[in-house]
Amino acid sequence: MKKQLILLFAIAFFAASCGNNAEIENLKKENAALVEQINALKAGTYAKSPKYFLKLRLKQSHLSLSIKKHVKDAINAIEFELPVDKDFYDSVSEGTEIIDKFRFGSFILYGNWGDWEMAVKEKYVK
């Protein structure tokens, strides 16, 4: 009798803690949808929506009268492509400066007066 009461209590506890069936069914549907998206990503078939890319140019810039420093900055500039979301893609245009950050540590330690500059060179959608 004691074992039956414990078993009945355990069943009642689990039934009460599980919530309603509609909530369980919603969670199962969400889980199935997520598993389907993961499988599609692994298979490479999920990429049907357009991809937004920015081509960025990153370079250092020094305040100097030395032609050598300016040529070095121009040669060392790099360009790279970065996928972005649609909101950020729409918020920038070609020529928009993303970063213009003064290099404070180099100024304090070495007396270099320069900064990092990153600008949008090109926008495109694939």
CSV table of N, CA, C and O in Angstrom, one decimal, residues 14-116:
chain,number,residue,atom,x,y,z
A,14,PHE,N,4.6,14.3,-11.5
A,14,PHE,CA,5.1,14.4,-12.9
A,14,PHE,C,4.0,15.0,-13.8
A,14,PHE,O,4.3,15.8,-14.7
A,15,ALA,N,2.7,14.6,-13.6
A,15,ALA,CA,1.7,15.1,-14.4
A,15,ALA,C,1.4,16.6,-14.2
A,15,ALA,O,1.2,17.3,-15.1
A,16,ALA,N,1.6,17.0,-12.9
A,16,ALA,CA,1.4,18.4,-12.6
A,16,ALA,C,2.6,19.2,-13.1
A,16,ALA,O,2.4,20.4,-13.5
A,17,SER,N,3.8,18.7,-13.1
A,17,SER,CA,4.9,19.5,-13.5
A,17,SER,C,5.1,19.6,-15.0
A,17,SER,O,5.9,20.4,-15.5
A,18,CYS,N,4.5,18.7,-15.8
A,18,CYS,CA,4.7,18.7,-17.2
A,18,CYS,C,3.9,19.9,-17.9
A,18,CYS,O,4.3,20.2,-19.0
A,19,GLY,N,3.0,20.5,-17.3
A,19,GLY,CA,2.2,21.5,-18.0
A,19,GLY,C,1.1,21.0,-18.8
A,19,GLY,O,0.9,19.8,-18.9
A,20,ASN,N,0.5,21.8,-19.6
A,20,ASN,CA,-0.6,21.4,-20.5
A,20,ASN,C,0.0,20.8,-21.8
A,20,ASN,O,1.1,21.0,-22.2
A,21,ASN,N,-0.8,20.0,-22.5
A,21,ASN,CA,-0.4,19.3,-23.7
A,21,ASN,C,-0.2,20.3,-24.8
A,21,ASN,O,0.7,20.1,-25.7
A,22,ALA,N,-0.9,21.4,-24.9
A,22,ALA,CA,-0.7,22.4,-26.0
A,22,ALA,C,0.7,23.0,-25.9
A,22,ALA,O,1.4,23.2,-26.9
A,23,GLU,N,1.2,23.2,-24.7
A,23,GLU,CA,2.5,23.8,-24.5
A,23,GLU,C,3.6,22.8,-24.9
A,23,GLU,O,4.6,23.1,-25.6
A,24,ILE,N,3.4,21.5,-24.6
A,24,ILE,CA,4.3,20.5,-25.0
A,24,ILE,C,4.3,20.3,-26.5
A,24,ILE,O,5.4,20.2,-27.1
A,25,GLU,N,3.2,20.4,-27.1
A,25,GLU,CA,3.1,20.2,-28.6
A,25,GLU,C,3.8,21.4,-29.3
A,25,GLU,O,4.5,21.2,-30.3
A,26,ASN,N,3.6,22.6,-28.7
A,26,ASN,CA,4.3,23.8,-29.3
A,26,ASN,C,5.8,23.6,-29.2
A,26,ASN,O,6.6,23.9,-30.1
A,27,LEU,N,6.3,23.1,-28.1
A,27,LEU,CA,7.8,22.9,-27.9
A,27,LEU,C,8.3,21.9,-28.9
A,27,LEU,O,9.4,22.0,-29.4
A,28,LYS,N,7.5,20.8,-29.1
A,28,LYS,CA,7.9,19.8,-30.0
A,28,LYS,C,8.0,20.3,-31.4
A,28,LYS,O,8.9,20.0,-32.2
A,29,LYS,N,7.0,21.1,-31.8
A,29,LYS,CA,7.0,21.8,-33.1
A,29,LYS,C,8.2,22.7,-33.3
A,29,LYS,O,8.9,22.6,-34.4
A,30,GLU,N,8.5,23.5,-32.3
A,30,GLU,CA,9.7,24.4,-32.4
A,30,GLU,C,11.0,23.6,-32.5
A,30,GLU,O,11.8,23.9,-33.3
A,31,ASN,N,11.0,22.5,-31.7
A,31,ASN,CA,12.2,21.6,-31.8
A,31,ASN,C,12.4,21.0,-33.2
A,31,ASN,O,13.5,21.0,-33.7
A,32,ALA,N,11.3,20.5,-33.7
A,32,ALA,CA,11.4,19.9,-35.1
A,32,ALA,C,11.8,20.9,-36.1
A,32,ALA,O,12.6,20.6,-37.0
A,33,ALA,N,11.3,22.2,-36.0
A,33,ALA,CA,11.6,23.2,-37.0
A,33,ALA,C,13.1,23.6,-36.8
A,33,ALA,O,13.8,23.8,-37.8
A,34,LEU,N,13.6,23.6,-35.6
A,34,LEU,CA,15.1,23.9,-35.4
A,34,LEU,C,15.9,22.8,-36.0
A,34,LEU,O,17.0,23.0,-36.6
A,35,VAL,N,15.5,21.6,-35.7
A,35,VAL,CA,16.3,20.4,-36.3
A,35,VAL,C,16.3,20.5,-37.8
A,35,VAL,O,17.3,20.2,-38.4
A,36,GLU,N,15.2,20.8,-38.4
A,36,GLU,CA,15.1,20.9,-39.8
A,36,GLU,C,16.0,22.1,-40.4
A,36,GLU,O,16.7,21.9,-41.4
A,37,GLN,N,16.1,23.2,-39.7
A,37,GLN,CA,16.9,24.3,-40.1
A,37,GLN,C,18.4,23.9,-40.0
A,37,GLN,O,19.2,24.2,-40.8
A,38,ILE,N,18.7,23.2,-38.9
A,38,ILE,CA,20.1,22.7,-38.7
A,38,ILE,C,20.5,21.7,-39.8
A,38,ILE,O,21.6,21.9,-40.4
A,39,ASN,N,19.6,20.8,-40.2
A,39,ASN,CA,19.9,19.9,-41.3
A,39,ASN,C,20.0,20.6,-42.6
A,39,ASN,O,20.9,20.3,-43.4
A,40,ALA,N,19.2,21.6,-42.8
A,40,ALA,CA,19.3,22.4,-44.1
A,40,ALA,C,20.6,23.2,-44.1
A,40,ALA,O,21.2,23.3,-45.2
A,41,LEU,N,21.0,23.7,-43.0
A,41,LEU,CA,22.3,24.4,-43.0
A,41,LEU,C,23.5,23.5,-43.3
A,41,LEU,O,24.4,23.8,-44.0
A,42,LYS,N,23.4,22.3,-42.7
A,42,LYS,CA,24.5,21.3,-42.9
A,42,LYS,C,24.5,20.9,-44.4
A,42,LYS,O,25.6,20.7,-45.0
A,43,ALA,N,23.3,20.8,-45.0
A,43,ALA,CA,23.3,20.3,-46.4
A,43,ALA,C,23.6,21.5,-47.4
A,43,ALA,O,23.8,21.3,-48.5
A,44,GLY,N,23.5,22.7,-46.9
A,44,GLY,CA,23.8,23.9,-47.8
A,44,GLY,C,22.6,24.3,-48.6
A,44,GLY,O,22.7,25.1,-49.5
A,45,THR,N,21.4,23.8,-48.2
A,45,THR,CA,20.2,24.2,-49.0
A,45,THR,C,19.4,25.4,-48.4
A,45,THR,O,18.4,25.8,-49.0
A,46,TYR,N,19.9,25.9,-47.3
A,46,TYR,CA,19.2,27.0,-46.6
A,46,TYR,C,19.6,28.3,-47.2
A,46,TYR,O,19.0,29.3,-46.8
A,47,ALA,N,20.5,28.4,-48.0
A,47,ALA,CA,21.1,29.7,-48.5
A,47,ALA,C,20.3,30.2,-49.7
A,47,ALA,O,20.8,30.7,-50.6
A,48,LYS,N,19.0,30.2,-49.6
A,48,LYS,CA,18.2,30.7,-50.7
A,48,LYS,C,17.9,32.2,-50.6
A,48,LYS,O,17.5,32.9,-51.6
A,49,SER,N,18.1,32.8,-49.4
A,49,SER,CA,17.9,34.2,-49.3
A,49,SER,C,19.1,35.0,-49.7
A,49,SER,O,20.2,34.4,-49.7
A,50,PRO,N,19.0,36.2,-50.1
A,50,PRO,CA,20.1,37.0,-50.6
A,50,PRO,C,21.1,37.2,-49.5
A,50,PRO,O,20.7,37.4,-48.3
A,51,LYS,N,22.4,37.3,-49.8
A,51,LYS,CA,23.4,37.6,-48.9
A,51,LYS,C,23.9,39.0,-49.1
A,51,LYS,O,24.2,39.4,-50.3
A,52,TYR,N,24.1,39.8,-48.1
A,52,TYR,CA,24.5,41.2,-48.2
A,52,TYR,C,26.0,41.3,-47.8
A,52,TYR,O,26.4,40.8,-46.7
A,53,PHE,N,26.8,41.9,-48.7
A,53,PHE,CA,28.2,42.0,-48.4
A,53,PHE,C,28.7,43.4,-48.5
A,53,PHE,O,28.2,44.2,-49.3
A,54,LEU,N,29.7,43.8,-47.7
A,54,LEU,CA,30.4,45.0,-47.8
A,54,LEU,C,31.8,44.8,-48.0
A,54,LEU,O,32.4,43.9,-47.4
A,55,LYS,N,32.4,45.5,-48.9
A,55,LYS,CA,33.8,45.5,-49.2
A,55,LYS,C,34.4,46.7,-48.4
A,55,LYS,O,34.1,47.8,-48.7
A,56,LEU,N,35.2,46.4,-47.4
A,56,LEU,CA,35.8,47.4,-46.5
A,56,LEU,C,37.2,47.7,-46.8
A,56,LEU,O,38.0,46.7,-47.2
A,57,ARG,N,37.7,48.9,-46.6
A,57,ARG,CA,39.1,49.2,-46.7
A,57,ARG,C,39.6,49.7,-45.3
A,57,ARG,O,39.0,50.6,-44.8
A,58,LEU,N,40.6,49.1,-44.8
A,58,LEU,CA,41.2,49.4,-43.5
A,58,LEU,C,42.6,49.9,-43.7
A,58,LEU,O,43.4,49.2,-44.4
A,59,LYS,N,42.9,51.0,-43.1
A,59,LYS,CA,44.3,51.5,-43.3
A,59,LYS,C,44.6,52.4,-42.1
A,59,LYS,O,43.8,52.9,-41.4
A,60,GLN,N,45.9,52.6,-41.9
A,60,GLN,CA,46.4,53.6,-40.9
A,60,GLN,C,46.7,54.9,-41.6
A,60,GLN,O,46.9,54.9,-42.8
A,61,SER,N,46.5,55.9,-40.9
A,61,SER,CA,46.8,57.2,-41.4
A,61,SER,C,47.6,58.0,-40.4
A,61,SER,O,47.3,58.0,-39.2
A,62,HIS,N,48.7,58.6,-40.8
A,62,HIS,CA,49.6,59.4,-40.0
A,62,HIS,C,49.6,60.9,-40.3
A,62,HIS,O,49.5,61.2,-41.5
A,63,LEU,N,49.6,61.7,-39.3
A,63,LEU,CA,49.8,63.1,-39.5
A,63,LEU,C,51.3,63.4,-39.6
A,63,LEU,O,52.0,63.4,-38.6
A,64,SER,N,51.8,63.6,-40.8
A,64,SER,CA,53.2,63.7,-41.0
A,64,SER,C,53.5,64.5,-42.3
A,64,SER,O,52.7,64.5,-43.2
A,65,LEU,N,54.7,65.1,-42.4
A,65,LEU,CA,55.1,65.7,-43.6
A,65,LEU,C,56.0,64.7,-44.4
A,65,LEU,O,56.4,65.0,-45.5
A,66,SER,N,56.2,63.5,-43.9
A,66,SER,CA,57.0,62.5,-44.6
A,66,SER,C,56.2,61.8,-45.7
A,66,SER,O,55.2,61.1,-45.4
A,67,ILE,N,56.6,61.9,-46.9
A,67,ILE,CA,56.0,61.2,-48.0
A,67,ILE,C,56.1,59.7,-47.8
A,67,ILE,O,55.2,58.9,-48.2
A,68,LYS,N,57.2,59.3,-47.2
A,68,LYS,CA,57.5,57.8,-47.0
A,68,LYS,C,56.4,57.2,-46.1
A,68,LYS,O,55.9,56.1,-46.4
A,69,LYS,N,56.0,57.9,-45.1
A,69,LYS,CA,54.9,57.4,-44.2
A,69,LYS,C,53.6,57.3,-44.9
A,69,LYS,O,52.8,56.3,-44.7
A,70,HIS,N,53.3,58.3,-45.7
A,70,HIS,CA,52.0,58.3,-46.5
A,70,HIS,C,52.0,57.2,-47.5
A,70,HIS,O,50.9,56.5,-47.7
A,71,VAL,N,53.1,56.9,-48.2
A,71,VAL,CA,53.2,55.9,-49.2
A,71,VAL,C,53.1,54.5,-48.4
A,71,VAL,O,52.4,53.6,-48.9
A,72,LYS,N,53.7,54.4,-47.3
A,72,LYS,CA,53.7,53.1,-46.5
A,72,LYS,C,52.2,52.9,-46.1
A,72,LYS,O,51.8,51.7,-46.2
A,73,ASP,N,51.5,53.9,-45.6
A,73,ASP,CA,50.1,53.7,-45.2
A,73,ASP,C,49.2,53.3,-46.4
A,73,ASP,O,48.4,52.4,-46.2
A,74,ALA,N,49.5,53.8,-47.5
A,74,ALA,CA,48.7,53.5,-48.7
A,74,ALA,C,49.0,52.0,-49.2
A,74,ALA,O,48.1,51.3,-49.5
A,75,ILE,N,50.2,51.6,-49.1
A,75,ILE,CA,50.6,50.3,-49.5
A,75,ILE,C,50.1,49.3,-48.5
A,75,ILE,O,49.7,48.2,-48.9
A,76,ASN,N,50.1,49.6,-47.3
A,76,ASN,CA,49.7,48.6,-46.2
A,76,ASN,C,48.2,48.5,-46.0
A,76,ASN,O,47.8,47.7,-45.2
A,77,ALA,N,47.4,49.3,-46.7
A,77,ALA,CA,46.0,49.3,-46.6
A,77,ALA,C,45.5,47.9,-47.0
A,77,ALA,O,46.0,47.4,-48.0
A,78,ILE,N,44.5,47.4,-46.4
A,78,ILE,CA,43.9,46.1,-46.8
A,78,ILE,C,42.4,46.3,-47.1
A,78,ILE,O,41.8,47.2,-46.6
A,79,GLU,N,42.0,45.4,-48.0
A,79,GLU,CA,40.5,45.4,-48.3
A,79,GLU,C,40.0,44.0,-48.1
A,79,GLU,O,40.7,43.0,-48.4
A,80,PHE,N,38.9,43.9,-47.5
A,80,PHE,CA,38.2,42.6,-47.2
A,80,PHE,C,36.7,42.7,-47.3
A,80,PHE,O,36.2,43.8,-47.2
A,81,GLU,N,36.1,41.6,-47.6
A,81,GLU,CA,34.7,41.5,-47.7
A,81,GLU,C,34.1,40.9,-46.4
A,81,GLU,O,34.7,40.0,-45.8
A,82,LEU,N,32.9,41.5,-46.0
A,82,LEU,CA,32.3,41.0,-44.8
A,82,LEU,C,30.8,40.9,-45.0
A,82,LEU,O,30.2,41.8,-45.5
A,83,PRO,N,30.3,39.7,-44.7
A,83,PRO,CA,28.8,39.5,-44.8
A,83,PRO,C,28.1,40.3,-43.6
A,83,PRO,O,28.6,40.2,-42.5
A,84,VAL,N,27.1,41.0,-43.9
A,84,VAL,CA,26.4,41.7,-42.9
A,84,VAL,C,24.9,41.5,-43.0
A,84,VAL,O,24.4,41.0,-44.0
A,85,ASP,N,24.1,41.9,-42.0
A,85,ASP,CA,22.7,41.7,-42.1
A,85,ASP,C,22.1,42.9,-42.9
A,85,ASP,O,22.7,43.9,-43.1
A,86,LYS,N,20.8,42.7,-43.3
A,86,LYS,CA,20.2,43.7,-44.2
A,86,LYS,C,20.1,45.1,-43.5
A,86,LYS,O,20.3,46.1,-44.2
A,87,ASP,N,19.8,45.1,-42.2
A,87,ASP,CA,19.6,46.4,-41.6
A,87,ASP,C,20.9,47.2,-41.6
A,87,ASP,O,20.9,48.4,-41.9
A,88,PHE,N,22.1,46.6,-41.3
A,88,PHE,CA,23.3,47.3,-41.4
A,88,PHE,C,23.7,47.7,-42.8
A,88,PHE,O,24.2,48.7,-43.1
A,89,TYR,N,23.4,46.8,-43.8
A,89,TYR,CA,23.7,47.0,-45.2
A,89,TYR,C,22.9,48.2,-45.7
A,89,TYR,O,23.5,49.1,-46.4
A,90,ASP,N,21.6,48.4,-45.2
A,90,ASP,CA,20.8,49.5,-45.6
A,90,ASP,C,21.3,50.8,-44.9
A,90,ASP,O,21.0,51.9,-45.4
A,91,SER,N,21.9,50.7,-43.8
A,91,SER,CA,22.3,51.9,-43.0
A,91,SER,C,23.6,52.6,-43.5
A,91,SER,O,23.8,53.7,-43.1
A,92,VAL,N,24.3,51.9,-44.3
A,92,VAL,CA,25.6,52.5,-44.8
A,92,VAL,C,25.5,52.6,-46.3
A,92,VAL,O,24.8,52.0,-47.0
A,93,SER,N,26.4,53.5,-46.8
A,93,SER,CA,26.5,53.7,-48.2
A,93,SER,C,28.0,53.7,-48.6
A,93,SER,O,28.9,53.7,-47.7
A,94,GLU,N,28.3,53.6,-49.9
A,94,GLU,CA,29.7,53.6,-50.3
A,94,GLU,C,30.4,54.9,-49.8
A,94,GLU,O,29.9,56.0,-50.0
A,95,GLY,N,31.5,54.7,-49.2
A,95,GLY,CA,32.3,55.9,-48.7
A,95,GLY,C,32.0,56.2,-47.2
A,95,GLY,O,32.7,57.0,-46.6
A,96,THR,N,31.1,55.5,-46.6
A,96,THR,CA,30.8,55.7,-45.2
A,96,THR,C,31.9,55.2,-44.4
A,96,THR,O,32.5,54.2,-44.6
A,97,GLU,N,32.4,56.1,-43.4
A,97,GLU,CA,33.5,55.7,-42.6
A,97,GLU,C,32.9,55.0,-41.4
A,97,GLU,O,32.1,55.5,-40.6
A,98,ILE,N,33.4,53.7,-41.2
A,98,ILE,CA,32.9,52.9,-40.1
A,98,ILE,C,33.7,53.2,-38.8
A,98,ILE,O,33.2,53.3,-37.7
A,99,ILE,N,35.0,53.3,-39.0
A,99,ILE,CA,36.0,53.5,-37.9
A,99,ILE,C,36.9,54.6,-38.2
A,99,ILE,O,37.5,54.7,-39.3
A,100,ASP,N,37.1,55.5,-37.3
A,100,ASP,CA,38.1,56.5,-37.4
A,100,ASP,C,38.6,56.7,-35.9
A,100,ASP,O,38.2,57.6,-35.2
A,101,LYS,N,39.6,55.9,-35.6
A,101,LYS,CA,40.0,55.8,-34.2
A,101,LYS,C,41.4,56.2,-34.0
A,101,LYS,O,42.3,55.7,-34.7
A,102,PHE,N,41.6,57.2,-33.2
A,102,PHE,CA,43.0,57.7,-32.8
A,102,PHE,C,43.8,56.7,-32.1
A,102,PHE,O,43.3,56.0,-31.2
A,103,ARG,N,45.0,56.5,-32.4
A,103,ARG,CA,45.9,55.5,-31.8
A,103,ARG,C,46.6,56.2,-30.6
A,103,ARG,O,47.7,56.6,-30.7
A,104,PHE,N,45.9,56.2,-29.5
A,104,PHE,CA,46.4,56.9,-28.3
A,104,PHE,C,47.7,56.3,-27.7
A,104,PHE,O,48.6,57.0,-27.3
A,105,GLY,N,47.8,54.9,-27.7
A,105,GLY,CA,48.9,54.3,-27.2
A,105,GLY,C,50.2,54.6,-27.9
A,105,GLY,O,51.3,54.8,-27.4
A,106,SER,N,50.1,54.6,-29.3
A,106,SER,CA,51.3,54.9,-30.1
A,106,SER,C,51.7,56.4,-29.9
A,106,SER,O,52.9,56.7,-30.0
A,107,PHE,N,50.7,57.2,-29.7
A,107,PHE,CA,51.0,58.6,-29.4
A,107,PHE,C,51.8,58.8,-28.1
A,107,PHE,O,52.8,59.5,-28.0
A,108,ILE,N,51.3,58.1,-27.1
A,108,ILE,CA,52.0,58.2,-25.7
A,108,ILE,C,53.4,57.6,-25.8
A,108,ILE,O,54.4,58.1,-25.3
A,109,LEU,N,53.5,56.4,-26.3
A,109,LEU,CA,54.7,55.6,-26.2
A,109,LEU,C,55.8,56.1,-27.3
A,109,LEU,O,57.0,56.1,-27.0
A,110,TYR,N,55.3,56.4,-28.5
A,110,TYR,CA,56.3,56.6,-29.6
A,110,TYR,C,56.2,58.0,-30.2
A,110,TYR,O,57.0,58.4,-31.0
A,111,GLY,N,55.2,58.8,-29.8
A,111,GLY,CA,55.0,60.1,-30.4
A,111,GLY,C,54.4,60.1,-31.8
A,111,GLY,O,54.4,61.1,-32.5
A,112,ASN,N,53.8,58.9,-32.2
A,112,ASN,CA,53.2,58.8,-33.5
A,112,ASN,C,51.8,59.4,-33.5
A,112,ASN,O,51.0,59.1,-32.6
A,113,TRP,N,51.5,60.3,-34.4
A,113,TRP,CA,50.2,60.9,-34.4
A,113,TRP,C,49.4,60.2,-35.6
A,113,TRP,O,49.6,60.6,-36.7
A,114,GLY,N,48.6,59.2,-35.3
A,114,GLY,CA,47.9,58.5,-36.4
A,114,GLY,C,46.6,57.9,-35.9
A,114,GLY,O,46.3,58.0,-34.7
A,115,ASP,N,45.9,57.3,-36.9
A,115,ASP,CA,44.7,56.7,-36.5
A,115,ASP,C,44.4,55.6,-37.5
A,115,ASP,O,45.0,55.4,-38.5
A,116,TRP,N,43.4,54.8,-37.1
A,116,TRP,CA,42.8,53.7,-38.0
A,116,TRP,C,41.6,54.3,-38.7
A,116,TRP,O,40.8,54.9,-38.1
